[in-house]
Short mmCIF file of C-alpha atoms and ligand atoms in Angstrom, two decimals:
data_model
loop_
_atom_site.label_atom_id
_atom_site.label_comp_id
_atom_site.label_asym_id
_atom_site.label_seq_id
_atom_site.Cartn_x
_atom_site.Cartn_y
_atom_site.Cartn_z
CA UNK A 511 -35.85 -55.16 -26.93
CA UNK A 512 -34.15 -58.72 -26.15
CA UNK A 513 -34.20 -58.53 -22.75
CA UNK A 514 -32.64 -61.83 -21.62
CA UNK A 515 -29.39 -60.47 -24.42
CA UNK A 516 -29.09 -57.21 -22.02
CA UNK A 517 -29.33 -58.66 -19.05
CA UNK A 518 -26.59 -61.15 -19.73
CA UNK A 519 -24.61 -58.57 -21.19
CA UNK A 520 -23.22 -57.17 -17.76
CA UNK A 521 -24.88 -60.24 -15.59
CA UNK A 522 -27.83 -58.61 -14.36
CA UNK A 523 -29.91 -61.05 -11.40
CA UNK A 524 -33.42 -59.90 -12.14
CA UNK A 525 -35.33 -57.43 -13.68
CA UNK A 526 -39.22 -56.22 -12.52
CA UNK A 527 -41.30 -54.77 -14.96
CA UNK A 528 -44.10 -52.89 -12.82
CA UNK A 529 -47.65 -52.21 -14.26
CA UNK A 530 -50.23 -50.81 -12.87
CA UNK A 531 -52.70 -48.75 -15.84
CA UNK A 532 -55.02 -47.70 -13.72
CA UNK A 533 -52.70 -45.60 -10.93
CA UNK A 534 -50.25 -45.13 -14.43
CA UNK A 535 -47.34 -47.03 -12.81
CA UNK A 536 -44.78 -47.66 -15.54
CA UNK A 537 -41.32 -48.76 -13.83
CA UNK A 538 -38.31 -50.89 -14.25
CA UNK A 539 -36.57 -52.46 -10.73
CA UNK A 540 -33.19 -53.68 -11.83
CA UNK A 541 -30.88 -56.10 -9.69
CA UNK A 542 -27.60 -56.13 -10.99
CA UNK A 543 -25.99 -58.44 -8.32
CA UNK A 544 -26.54 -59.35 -4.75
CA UNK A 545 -23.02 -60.79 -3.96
CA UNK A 546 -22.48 -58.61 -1.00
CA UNK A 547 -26.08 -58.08 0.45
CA UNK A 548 -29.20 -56.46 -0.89
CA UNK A 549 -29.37 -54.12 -3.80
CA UNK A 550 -29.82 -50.63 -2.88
CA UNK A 551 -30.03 -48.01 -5.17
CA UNK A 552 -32.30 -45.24 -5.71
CA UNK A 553 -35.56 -44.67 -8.09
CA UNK A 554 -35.41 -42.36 -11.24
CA UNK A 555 -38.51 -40.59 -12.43
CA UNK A 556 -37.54 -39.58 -15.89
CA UNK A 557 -39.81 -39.22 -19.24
CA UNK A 558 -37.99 -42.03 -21.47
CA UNK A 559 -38.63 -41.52 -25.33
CA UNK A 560 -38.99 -45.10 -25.35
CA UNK A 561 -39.33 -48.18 -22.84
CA UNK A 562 -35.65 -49.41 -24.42
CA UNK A 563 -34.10 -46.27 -23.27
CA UNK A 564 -35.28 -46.93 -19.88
CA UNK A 565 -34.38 -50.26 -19.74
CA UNK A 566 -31.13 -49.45 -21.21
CA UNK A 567 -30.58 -46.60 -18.45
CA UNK A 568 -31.62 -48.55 -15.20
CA UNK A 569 -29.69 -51.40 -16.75
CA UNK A 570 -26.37 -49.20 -17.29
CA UNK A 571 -27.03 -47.40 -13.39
CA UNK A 572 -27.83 -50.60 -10.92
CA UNK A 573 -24.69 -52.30 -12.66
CA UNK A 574 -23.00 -48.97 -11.69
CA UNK A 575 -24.35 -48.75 -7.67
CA UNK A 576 -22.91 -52.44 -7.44
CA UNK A 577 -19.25 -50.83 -7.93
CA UNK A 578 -20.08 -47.89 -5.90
CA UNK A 579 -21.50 -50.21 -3.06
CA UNK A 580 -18.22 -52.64 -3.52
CA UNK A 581 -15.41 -50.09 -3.52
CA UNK A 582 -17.09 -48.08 -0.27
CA UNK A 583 -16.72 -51.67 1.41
CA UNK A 584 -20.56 -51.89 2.15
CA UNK A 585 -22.50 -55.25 2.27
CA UNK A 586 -24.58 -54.09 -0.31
CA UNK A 587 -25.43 -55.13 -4.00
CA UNK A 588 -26.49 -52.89 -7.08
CA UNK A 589 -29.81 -51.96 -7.83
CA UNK A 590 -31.92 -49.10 -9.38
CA UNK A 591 -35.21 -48.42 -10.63
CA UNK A 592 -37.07 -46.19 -13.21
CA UNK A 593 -40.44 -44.35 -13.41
CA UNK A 594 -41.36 -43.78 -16.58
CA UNK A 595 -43.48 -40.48 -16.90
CA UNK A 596 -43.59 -36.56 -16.82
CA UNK A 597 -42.02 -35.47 -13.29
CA UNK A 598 -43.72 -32.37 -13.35
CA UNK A 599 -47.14 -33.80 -13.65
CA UNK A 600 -47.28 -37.40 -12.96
CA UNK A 601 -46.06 -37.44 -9.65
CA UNK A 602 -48.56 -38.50 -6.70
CA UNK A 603 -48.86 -40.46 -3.69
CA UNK A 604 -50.93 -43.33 -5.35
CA UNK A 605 -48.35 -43.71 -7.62
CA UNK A 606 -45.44 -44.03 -5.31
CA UNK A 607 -47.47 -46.20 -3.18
CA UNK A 608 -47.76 -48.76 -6.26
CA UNK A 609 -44.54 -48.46 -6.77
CA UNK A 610 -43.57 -49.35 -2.93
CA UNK A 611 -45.80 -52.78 -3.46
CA UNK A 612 -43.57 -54.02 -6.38
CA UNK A 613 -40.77 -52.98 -3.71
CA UNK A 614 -42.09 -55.16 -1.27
CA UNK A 615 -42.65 -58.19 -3.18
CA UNK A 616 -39.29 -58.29 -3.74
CA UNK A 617 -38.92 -59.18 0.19
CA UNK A 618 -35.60 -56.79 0.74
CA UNK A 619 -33.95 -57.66 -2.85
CA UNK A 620 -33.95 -54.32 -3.64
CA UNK A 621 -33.80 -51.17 -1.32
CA UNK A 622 -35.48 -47.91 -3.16
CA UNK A 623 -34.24 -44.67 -2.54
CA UNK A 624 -34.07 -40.80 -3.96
CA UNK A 625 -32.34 -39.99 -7.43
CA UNK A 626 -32.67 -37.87 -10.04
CA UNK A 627 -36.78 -35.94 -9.80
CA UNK A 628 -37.71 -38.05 -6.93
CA UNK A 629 -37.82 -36.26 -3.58
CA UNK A 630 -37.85 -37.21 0.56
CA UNK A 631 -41.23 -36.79 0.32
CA UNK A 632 -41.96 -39.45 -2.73
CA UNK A 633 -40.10 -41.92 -0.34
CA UNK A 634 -42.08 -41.02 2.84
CA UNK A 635 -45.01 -42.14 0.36
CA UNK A 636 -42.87 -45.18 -0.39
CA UNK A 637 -42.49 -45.78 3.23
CA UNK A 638 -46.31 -46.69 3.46
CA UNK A 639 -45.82 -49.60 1.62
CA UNK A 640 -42.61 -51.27 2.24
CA UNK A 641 -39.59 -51.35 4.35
CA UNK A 642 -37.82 -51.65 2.13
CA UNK A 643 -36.37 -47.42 1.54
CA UNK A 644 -34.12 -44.94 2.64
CA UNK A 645 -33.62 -41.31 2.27
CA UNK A 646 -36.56 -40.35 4.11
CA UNK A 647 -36.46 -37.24 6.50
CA UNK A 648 -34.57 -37.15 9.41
CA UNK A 649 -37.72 -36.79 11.43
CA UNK A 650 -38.87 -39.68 10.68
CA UNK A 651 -35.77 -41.36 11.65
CA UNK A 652 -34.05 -40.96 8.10
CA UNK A 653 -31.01 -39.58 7.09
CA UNK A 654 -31.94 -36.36 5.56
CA UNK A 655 -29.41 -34.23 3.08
CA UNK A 656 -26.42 -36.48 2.08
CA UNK A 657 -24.51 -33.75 0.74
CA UNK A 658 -22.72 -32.85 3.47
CA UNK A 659 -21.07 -36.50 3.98
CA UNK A 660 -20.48 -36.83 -0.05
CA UNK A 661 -18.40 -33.32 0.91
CA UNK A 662 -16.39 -34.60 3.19
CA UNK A 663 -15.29 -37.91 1.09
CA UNK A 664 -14.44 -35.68 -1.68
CA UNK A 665 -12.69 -33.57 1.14
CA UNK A 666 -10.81 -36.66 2.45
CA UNK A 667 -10.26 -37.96 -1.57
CA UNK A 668 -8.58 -34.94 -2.51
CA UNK A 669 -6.55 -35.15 0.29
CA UNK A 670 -5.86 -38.51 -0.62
CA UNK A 671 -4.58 -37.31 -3.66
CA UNK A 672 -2.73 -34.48 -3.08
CA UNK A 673 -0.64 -37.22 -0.58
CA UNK A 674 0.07 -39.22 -3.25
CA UNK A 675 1.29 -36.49 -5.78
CA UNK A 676 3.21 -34.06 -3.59
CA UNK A 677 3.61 -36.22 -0.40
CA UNK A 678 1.35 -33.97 1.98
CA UNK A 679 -2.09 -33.75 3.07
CA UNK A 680 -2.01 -29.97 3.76
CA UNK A 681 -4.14 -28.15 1.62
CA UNK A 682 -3.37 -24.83 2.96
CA UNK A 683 -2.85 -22.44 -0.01
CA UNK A 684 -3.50 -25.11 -2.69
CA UNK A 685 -5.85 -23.80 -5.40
CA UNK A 686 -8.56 -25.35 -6.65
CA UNK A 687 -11.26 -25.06 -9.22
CA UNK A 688 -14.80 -26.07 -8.27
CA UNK A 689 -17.25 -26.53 -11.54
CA UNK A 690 -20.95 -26.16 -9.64
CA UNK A 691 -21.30 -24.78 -6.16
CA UNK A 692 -25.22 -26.52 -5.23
CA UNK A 693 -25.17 -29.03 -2.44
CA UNK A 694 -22.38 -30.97 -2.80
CA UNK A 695 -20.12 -28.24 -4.06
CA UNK A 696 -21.20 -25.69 -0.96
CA UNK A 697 -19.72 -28.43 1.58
CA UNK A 698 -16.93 -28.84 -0.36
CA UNK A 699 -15.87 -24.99 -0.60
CA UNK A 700 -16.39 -24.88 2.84
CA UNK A 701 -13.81 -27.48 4.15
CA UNK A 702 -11.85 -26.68 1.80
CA UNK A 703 -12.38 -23.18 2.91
CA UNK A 704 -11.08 -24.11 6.34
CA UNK A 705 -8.51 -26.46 5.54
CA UNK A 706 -6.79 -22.97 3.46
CA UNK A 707 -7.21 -23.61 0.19
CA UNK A 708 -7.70 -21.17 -2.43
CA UNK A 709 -10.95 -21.35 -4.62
CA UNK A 710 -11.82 -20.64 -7.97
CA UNK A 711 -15.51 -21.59 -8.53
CA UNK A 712 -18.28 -21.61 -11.43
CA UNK A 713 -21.82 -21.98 -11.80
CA UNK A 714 -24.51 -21.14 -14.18
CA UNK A 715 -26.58 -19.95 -10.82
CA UNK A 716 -24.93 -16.48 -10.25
CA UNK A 717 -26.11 -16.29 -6.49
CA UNK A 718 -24.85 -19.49 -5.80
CA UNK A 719 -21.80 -17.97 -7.10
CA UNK A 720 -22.11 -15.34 -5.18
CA UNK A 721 -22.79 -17.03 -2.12
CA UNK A 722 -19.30 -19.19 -2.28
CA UNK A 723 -17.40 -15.40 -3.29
CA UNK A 724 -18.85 -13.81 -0.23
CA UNK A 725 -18.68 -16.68 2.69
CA UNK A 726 -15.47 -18.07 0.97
CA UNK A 727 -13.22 -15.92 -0.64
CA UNK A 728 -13.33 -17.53 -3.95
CA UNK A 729 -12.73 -16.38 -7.54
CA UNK A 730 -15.89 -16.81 -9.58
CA UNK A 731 -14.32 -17.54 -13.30
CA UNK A 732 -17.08 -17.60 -16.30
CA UNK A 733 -18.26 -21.06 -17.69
CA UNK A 734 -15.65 -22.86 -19.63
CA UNK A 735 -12.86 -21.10 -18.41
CA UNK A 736 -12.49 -23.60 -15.08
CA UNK A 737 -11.09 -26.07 -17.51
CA UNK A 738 -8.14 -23.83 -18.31
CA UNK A 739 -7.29 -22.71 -14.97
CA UNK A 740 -3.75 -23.25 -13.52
CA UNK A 741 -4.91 -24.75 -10.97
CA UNK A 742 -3.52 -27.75 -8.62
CA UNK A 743 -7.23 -29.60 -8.29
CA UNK A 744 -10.20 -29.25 -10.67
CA UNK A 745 -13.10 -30.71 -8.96
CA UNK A 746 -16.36 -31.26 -10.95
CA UNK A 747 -19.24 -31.31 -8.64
CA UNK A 748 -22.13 -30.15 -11.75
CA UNK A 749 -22.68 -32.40 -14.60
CA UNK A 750 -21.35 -35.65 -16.18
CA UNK A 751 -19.47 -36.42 -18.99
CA UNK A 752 -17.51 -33.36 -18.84
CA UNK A 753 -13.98 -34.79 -19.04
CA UNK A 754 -13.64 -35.67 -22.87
CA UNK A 755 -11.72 -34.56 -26.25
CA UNK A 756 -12.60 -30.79 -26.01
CA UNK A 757 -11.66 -30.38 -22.31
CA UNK A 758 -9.02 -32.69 -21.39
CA UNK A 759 -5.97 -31.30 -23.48
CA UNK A 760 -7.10 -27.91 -21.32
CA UNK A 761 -6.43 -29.35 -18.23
CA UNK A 762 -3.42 -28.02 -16.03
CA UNK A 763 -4.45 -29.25 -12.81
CA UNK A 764 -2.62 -32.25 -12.05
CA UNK A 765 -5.24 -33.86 -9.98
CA UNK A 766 -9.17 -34.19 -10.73
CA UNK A 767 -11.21 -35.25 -8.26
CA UNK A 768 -15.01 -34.00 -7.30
CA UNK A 769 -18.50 -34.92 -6.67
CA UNK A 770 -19.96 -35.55 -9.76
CA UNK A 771 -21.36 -39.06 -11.13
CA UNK A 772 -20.17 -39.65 -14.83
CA UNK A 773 -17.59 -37.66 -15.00
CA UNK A 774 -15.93 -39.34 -18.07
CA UNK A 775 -17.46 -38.73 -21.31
CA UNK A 776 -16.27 -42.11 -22.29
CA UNK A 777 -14.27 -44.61 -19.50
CA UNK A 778 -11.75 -46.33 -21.78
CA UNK A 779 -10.57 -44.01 -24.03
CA UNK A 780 -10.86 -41.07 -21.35
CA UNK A 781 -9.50 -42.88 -18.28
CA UNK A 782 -6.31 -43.97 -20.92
CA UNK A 783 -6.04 -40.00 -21.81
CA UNK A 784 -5.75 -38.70 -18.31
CA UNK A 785 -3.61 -41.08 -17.81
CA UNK A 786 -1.25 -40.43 -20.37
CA UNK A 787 -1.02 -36.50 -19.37
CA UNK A 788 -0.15 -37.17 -15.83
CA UNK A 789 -3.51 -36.28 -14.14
CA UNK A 790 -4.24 -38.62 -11.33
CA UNK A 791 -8.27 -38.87 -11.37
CA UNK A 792 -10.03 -40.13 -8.21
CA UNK A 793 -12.60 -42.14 -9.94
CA UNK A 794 -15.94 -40.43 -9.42
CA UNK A 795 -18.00 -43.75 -7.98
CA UNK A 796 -15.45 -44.21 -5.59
CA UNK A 797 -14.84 -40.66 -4.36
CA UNK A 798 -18.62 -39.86 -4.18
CA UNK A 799 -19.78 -42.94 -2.38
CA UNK A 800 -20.98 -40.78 1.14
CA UNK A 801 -24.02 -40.22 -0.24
CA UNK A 802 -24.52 -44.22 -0.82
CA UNK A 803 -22.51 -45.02 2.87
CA UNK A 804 -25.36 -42.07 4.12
CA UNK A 805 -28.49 -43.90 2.99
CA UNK A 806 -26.88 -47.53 3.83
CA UNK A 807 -26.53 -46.51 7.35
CA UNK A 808 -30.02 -46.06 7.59
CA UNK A 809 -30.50 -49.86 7.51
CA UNK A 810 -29.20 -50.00 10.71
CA UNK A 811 -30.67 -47.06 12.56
CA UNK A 812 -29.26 -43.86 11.17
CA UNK A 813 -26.66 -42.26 12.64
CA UNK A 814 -24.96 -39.21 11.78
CA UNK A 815 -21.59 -39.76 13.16
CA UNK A 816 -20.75 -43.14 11.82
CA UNK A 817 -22.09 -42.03 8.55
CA UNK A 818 -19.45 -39.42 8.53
CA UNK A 819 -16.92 -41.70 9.85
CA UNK A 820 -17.74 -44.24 6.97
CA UNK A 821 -17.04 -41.63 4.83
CA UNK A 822 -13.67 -40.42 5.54
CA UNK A 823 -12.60 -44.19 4.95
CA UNK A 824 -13.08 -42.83 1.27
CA UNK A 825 -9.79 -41.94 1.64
CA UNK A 826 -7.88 -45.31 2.18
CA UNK A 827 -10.43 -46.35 -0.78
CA UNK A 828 -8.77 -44.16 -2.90
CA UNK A 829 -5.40 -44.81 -1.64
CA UNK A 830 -5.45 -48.34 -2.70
CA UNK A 831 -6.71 -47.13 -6.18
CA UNK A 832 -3.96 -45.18 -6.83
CA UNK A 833 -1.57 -47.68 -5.43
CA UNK A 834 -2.85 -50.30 -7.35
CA UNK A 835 -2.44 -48.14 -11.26
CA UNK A 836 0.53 -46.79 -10.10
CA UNK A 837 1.80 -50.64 -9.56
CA UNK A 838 0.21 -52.01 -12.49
CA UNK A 839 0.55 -48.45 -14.87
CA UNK A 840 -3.42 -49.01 -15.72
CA UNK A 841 -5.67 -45.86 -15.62
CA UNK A 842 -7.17 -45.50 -12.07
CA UNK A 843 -11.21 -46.11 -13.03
CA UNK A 844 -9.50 -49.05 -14.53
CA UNK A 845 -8.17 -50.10 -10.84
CA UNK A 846 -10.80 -49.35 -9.42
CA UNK A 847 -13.27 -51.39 -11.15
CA UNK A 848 -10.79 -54.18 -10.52
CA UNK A 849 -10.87 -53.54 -6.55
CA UNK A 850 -14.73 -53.83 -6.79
CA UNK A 851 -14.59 -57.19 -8.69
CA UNK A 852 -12.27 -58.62 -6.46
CA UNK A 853 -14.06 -57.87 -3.48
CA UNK A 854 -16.99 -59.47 -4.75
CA UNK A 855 -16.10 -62.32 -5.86
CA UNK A 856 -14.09 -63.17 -2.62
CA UNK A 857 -17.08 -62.42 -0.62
CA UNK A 858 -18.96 -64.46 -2.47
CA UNK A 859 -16.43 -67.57 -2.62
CA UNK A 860 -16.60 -67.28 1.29
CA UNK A 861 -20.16 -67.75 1.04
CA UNK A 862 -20.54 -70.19 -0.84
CA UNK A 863 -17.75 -71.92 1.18
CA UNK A 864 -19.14 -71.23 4.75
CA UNK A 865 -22.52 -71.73 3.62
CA UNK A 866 -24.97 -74.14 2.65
CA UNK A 867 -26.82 -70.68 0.57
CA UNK A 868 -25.83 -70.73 -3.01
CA UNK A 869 -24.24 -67.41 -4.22
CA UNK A 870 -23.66 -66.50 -7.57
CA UNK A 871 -20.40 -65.51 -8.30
CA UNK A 872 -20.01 -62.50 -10.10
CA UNK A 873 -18.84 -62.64 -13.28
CA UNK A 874 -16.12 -60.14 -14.84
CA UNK A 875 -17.75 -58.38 -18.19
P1 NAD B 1763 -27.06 -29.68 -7.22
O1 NAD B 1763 -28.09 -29.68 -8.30
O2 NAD B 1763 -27.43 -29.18 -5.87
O3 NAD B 1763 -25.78 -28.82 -7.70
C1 NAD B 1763 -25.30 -28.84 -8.99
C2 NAD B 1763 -24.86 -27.43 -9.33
O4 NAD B 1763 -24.26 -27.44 -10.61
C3 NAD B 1763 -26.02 -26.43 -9.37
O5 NAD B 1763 -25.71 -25.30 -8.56
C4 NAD B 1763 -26.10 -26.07 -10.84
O6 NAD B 1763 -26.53 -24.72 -11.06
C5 NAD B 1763 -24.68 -26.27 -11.29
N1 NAD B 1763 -24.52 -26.45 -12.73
C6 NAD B 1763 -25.35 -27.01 -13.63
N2 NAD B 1763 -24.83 -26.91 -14.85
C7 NAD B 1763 -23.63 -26.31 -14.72
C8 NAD B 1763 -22.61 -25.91 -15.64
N3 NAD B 1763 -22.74 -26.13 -16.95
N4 NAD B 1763 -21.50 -25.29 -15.16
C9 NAD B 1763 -21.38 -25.04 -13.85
N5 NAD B 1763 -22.31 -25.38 -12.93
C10 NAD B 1763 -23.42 -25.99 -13.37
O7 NAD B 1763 -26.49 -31.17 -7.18
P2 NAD B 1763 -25.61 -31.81 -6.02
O8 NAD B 1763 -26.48 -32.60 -5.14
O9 NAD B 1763 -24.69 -30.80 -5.47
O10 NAD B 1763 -24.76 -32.87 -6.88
C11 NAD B 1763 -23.69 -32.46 -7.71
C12 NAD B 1763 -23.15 -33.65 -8.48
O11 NAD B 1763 -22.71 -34.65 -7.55
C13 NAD B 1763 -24.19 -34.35 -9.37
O12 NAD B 1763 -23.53 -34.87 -10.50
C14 NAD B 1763 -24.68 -35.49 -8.49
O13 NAD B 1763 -25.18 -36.57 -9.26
C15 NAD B 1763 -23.40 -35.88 -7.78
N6 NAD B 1763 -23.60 -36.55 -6.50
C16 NAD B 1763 -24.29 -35.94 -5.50
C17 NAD B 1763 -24.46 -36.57 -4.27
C18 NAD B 1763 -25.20 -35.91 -3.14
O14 NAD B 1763 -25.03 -36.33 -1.99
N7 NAD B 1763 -25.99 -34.87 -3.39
C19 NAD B 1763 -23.92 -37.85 -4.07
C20 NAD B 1763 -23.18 -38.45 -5.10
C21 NAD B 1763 -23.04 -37.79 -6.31
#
């Protein structure tokens, strides 16, 4: 691994290799860039085949939460960090607690939080240690389950959407296809639910299913068959990399827009395709960002209004994205990514102007 080489790839700050044998503490803190204000990002306990993969991974994801941070206007940089080991197994409170030290060494550079096999409680043993983490429980003055405020920006970014293709905001008797009904996809159902729409949902959990049929009205359709659907929205709130070769020449909803990270199976050559067949696709960083605008508002004392307030502003974010490929005929991840570089680096010449701190400014890769 040439670690200097894949740093400077996308411009990564800093990277913190964290050992600690004795506890078993293998991780990876990642700083992509600190333009706009502290990284925050959360901490990944995965079982890497090998240390490259997991540098390669919380290289590829803090670079990621600095676009997510930028677009959803917060004062926040990109960050992430891995645990390398068995979640099933490895997981105790010693080893969070190391963890939390490297944290706090890094004096508020980078702000840990939950992702994928790490849990409220993990953090809570976090919390011991530093400051310096969110997502704990609402009773300890956290901010609990996100998943209700990334519902309602995917509520407000379909909305968005639907504006700018057929000139209206009402969703009443629009149908739409839901791929995974869990947290996100619950909330979503639900305003959508109320706002009129008509559902067609899927899952590979039949009660979840179920649940959605029953409380909802929906149609449950099997497995790959919600790619097909003639539908006005497909919104993927399951897995990533599911819009690709296979599925996109299936689509006939004209708009795609939903909860889940990843969504493109590849951003340049898919972004281009769904272009080119008239789908308007609310990128999925940009559209998801409650959860982030959720955790970030625990930095200044959590509170559950403005954190849903924050995140029906998702919807002027994603007006401006499809303004700005619409003007310049680009796909709209491709705008989008260009909003969040611009914002960046005119924060940071403003800086750097005002103020005697030096800023770097970010560089375009
Ligand atoms: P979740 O695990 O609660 O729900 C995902 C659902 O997808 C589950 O019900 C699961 O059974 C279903 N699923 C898995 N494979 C499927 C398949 N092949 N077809 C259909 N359904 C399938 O997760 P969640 O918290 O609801 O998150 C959903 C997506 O949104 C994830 O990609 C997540 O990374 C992303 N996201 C979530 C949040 C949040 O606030 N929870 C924030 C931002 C992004």
């Amino acid at each position: 691994m040439d670690v200097f080489k894949m740093m400077n790839k996308h411009s990564h700050e800093q990277v913190v290799f964290c050992n600690e044998p004795e506890i078993g503490l293998r991780a990876i803190i990642a700083i992509h860039d600190t333009s706009l204000g502290p990284s925050l990002g959360g901490c990944r306990f995965y079982n890497y085949q090998s240390d490259d993969d997991a540098m390669y991974d919380v290289l590829r994801l803090s670079r990621g939460m600095t676009y997510k941070a930028s677009i959803a206007g917060l004062n926040l940089g990109g960050g992430k960090s891995v645990i390398i080991g068995n979640p099933e197994t490895d997981k105790n409170e010693y080893l969070f607690r190391a963890f939390g030290r490297f944290v706090d060494g890094l004096g508020g550079r980078y702000i840990t939080a939950e992702d994928m096999n790490t849990s409220v409680r993990d953090m809570e043993w976090v919390r011991n240690e530093t400051q310096y983490v969110t997502g704990i429980s609402r009773a300890l003055g956290g901010s609990g389950d996100p998943s209700p405020v990334t519902a309602l920006g995917v509520f407000v970014g379909i909305q968005a959407a639907f504006k700018t293709r057929r000139g209206s905001e009402d969703l009443n008797e629009v149908k739409v296809a839901v791929q995974g009904v869990g947290h996100v996809g619950y909330h979503i159902c639900r305003l959508l639910h109320e706002a009129g729409a008509q559902l067609f949902v899927s899952d590979v959990n039949q009660l979840a299913v179920e649940t959605i049929v029953e409380e909802f009205g929906a149609t449950a359709v099997n497995g790959d068959e919600i790619y097909g659907l003639d539908v006005d929205v497909f919104a993927p709130c399951a897995m990533g990399a599911i819009l690709n070769d296979k599925t996109i020449p299936q689509l006939k909803a004209e708009i795609i827009a939903g909860a889940a990270n990843n969504q493109l199976a590849e951003s340049k050559k898919h972004g281009e395709a769904l272009l080119k067949r008239g789908i308007l696709y609310a990128p999925d960083y940009a559209i998801n960002a409650g959860g982030l605008i959720n955790v970030a508002n625990e930095l200044e004392g959590y509170n559950r209004d403005r954190a849903f307030q924050q995140a029906e502003g998702i919807y002027d974010t994603l007006m401006a994205i499809f303004k700005t490929s619409e003007a310049q005929g680009i796909p709209t991840n491709v705008a989008s990514d260009q909003l969040a570089e611009e914002r960046i680096q005119q924060v940071a010449k403003i800086k750097t102007f005002y103020t005697s701190t030096t800023h770097r400014v970010f560089k375009r890769s």
